[in-house]
C-alpha cells in the first residue's frame, strides 16, 4: 500500500532557491521518506520545465515539491507519473469548482486557455529502476498580475476570492494520493482515458509550429513514452518529443 501523504511530513520554508533543489538535497542526505513535502512562500530560483525559470510573486502562490518513491513503476511507463499528477491537479481544481481545467501536453494545467499551474517532475533513475522522484508543483493562487506573454491566470482571477496557499495543500495531497494509488495499481487504461478526456485540443484542429514551420493539425494520441502524435491537414502523422512542437493558438 501507499502510505498517505499528510502534512505531518511537511517542511515549511520562508524563502528558498527552489523547493525541487531542496528536495533533491534531502534525497542525497537520505533523511527523507516518500510523501515528504517541501513548501516555500518564496523561491529565488524557481525551476520551470525545459530549463526555464518559474516566476511567482512572494507569498501569493502555492509552491511545493513532493518526494515520491515510485519504485514499482517500469521506466517504460514513466510518463504515467506525469499523467497522474496532471490529473490530480485537474481533480483538485474540479473540486474547487474553478472552471473546466485542461491538461496542455505534456502537463501544463489551463483554465479557459490560460495557465494556472505548472509541474516539474525530476526522476532519479539507476539503470532501469526509478529510485526517487521529486514532483514540483506551482499553482497560481492569489497573484492577479502576470506578464502578458505568460498567458497565465490564478484562482483569484477566476473566482475573485483569496485563500491562504497553505490551506489548500492537504486537499491537493489527497488528490495526488488517490491518483498515485491508480498508478500503483497499474490502471493504465483508466489513466489514459481520463488524461485524454482532459487533454487540451485533443482531436481538435489547431495551429502548431515545428522545425518545418506553422501548420494546422489535430492531436491524435500521447504515446506511453510521452510523445505527442499530431496528424496534419494533409494526413501526415507527426510525432514529437517535448520541446519539438509549439501550440500557436
Ligand atoms: C513549468 O514550467 O510549468 C513547471 C513549473 C514548476 C514550478 C514548481 S514551483 C515548486 C517547484 N519548485 C521549483 O523550482 N519548481 C517547481
Short mmCIF file of C-alpha atoms in Angstrom, two decimals, residues 11-16 18-19 22 38-42:
data_model
loop_
_atom_site.label_atom_id
_atom_site.label_comp_id
_atom_site.label_asym_id
_atom_site.label_seq_id
_atom_site.Cartn_x
_atom_site.Cartn_y
_atom_site.Cartn_z
CA UNK A 11 8.84 21.20 5.70
CA UNK A 12 7.59 24.77 5.50
CA UNK A 13 10.14 27.34 4.38
CA UNK A 14 10.01 31.06 4.11
CA UNK A 15 12.46 31.60 1.24
CA UNK A 16 14.49 29.05 -0.71
CA UNK A 18 13.84 26.11 -5.33
CA UNK A 19 11.81 23.52 -3.42
CA UNK A 22 15.92 21.43 -1.65
CA UNK A 38 8.71 20.91 0.97
CA UNK A 39 6.72 24.10 0.63
CA UNK A 40 8.05 27.64 0.31
CA UNK A 41 6.43 31.05 0.41
CA UNK A 42 9.00 32.38 -1.99
#
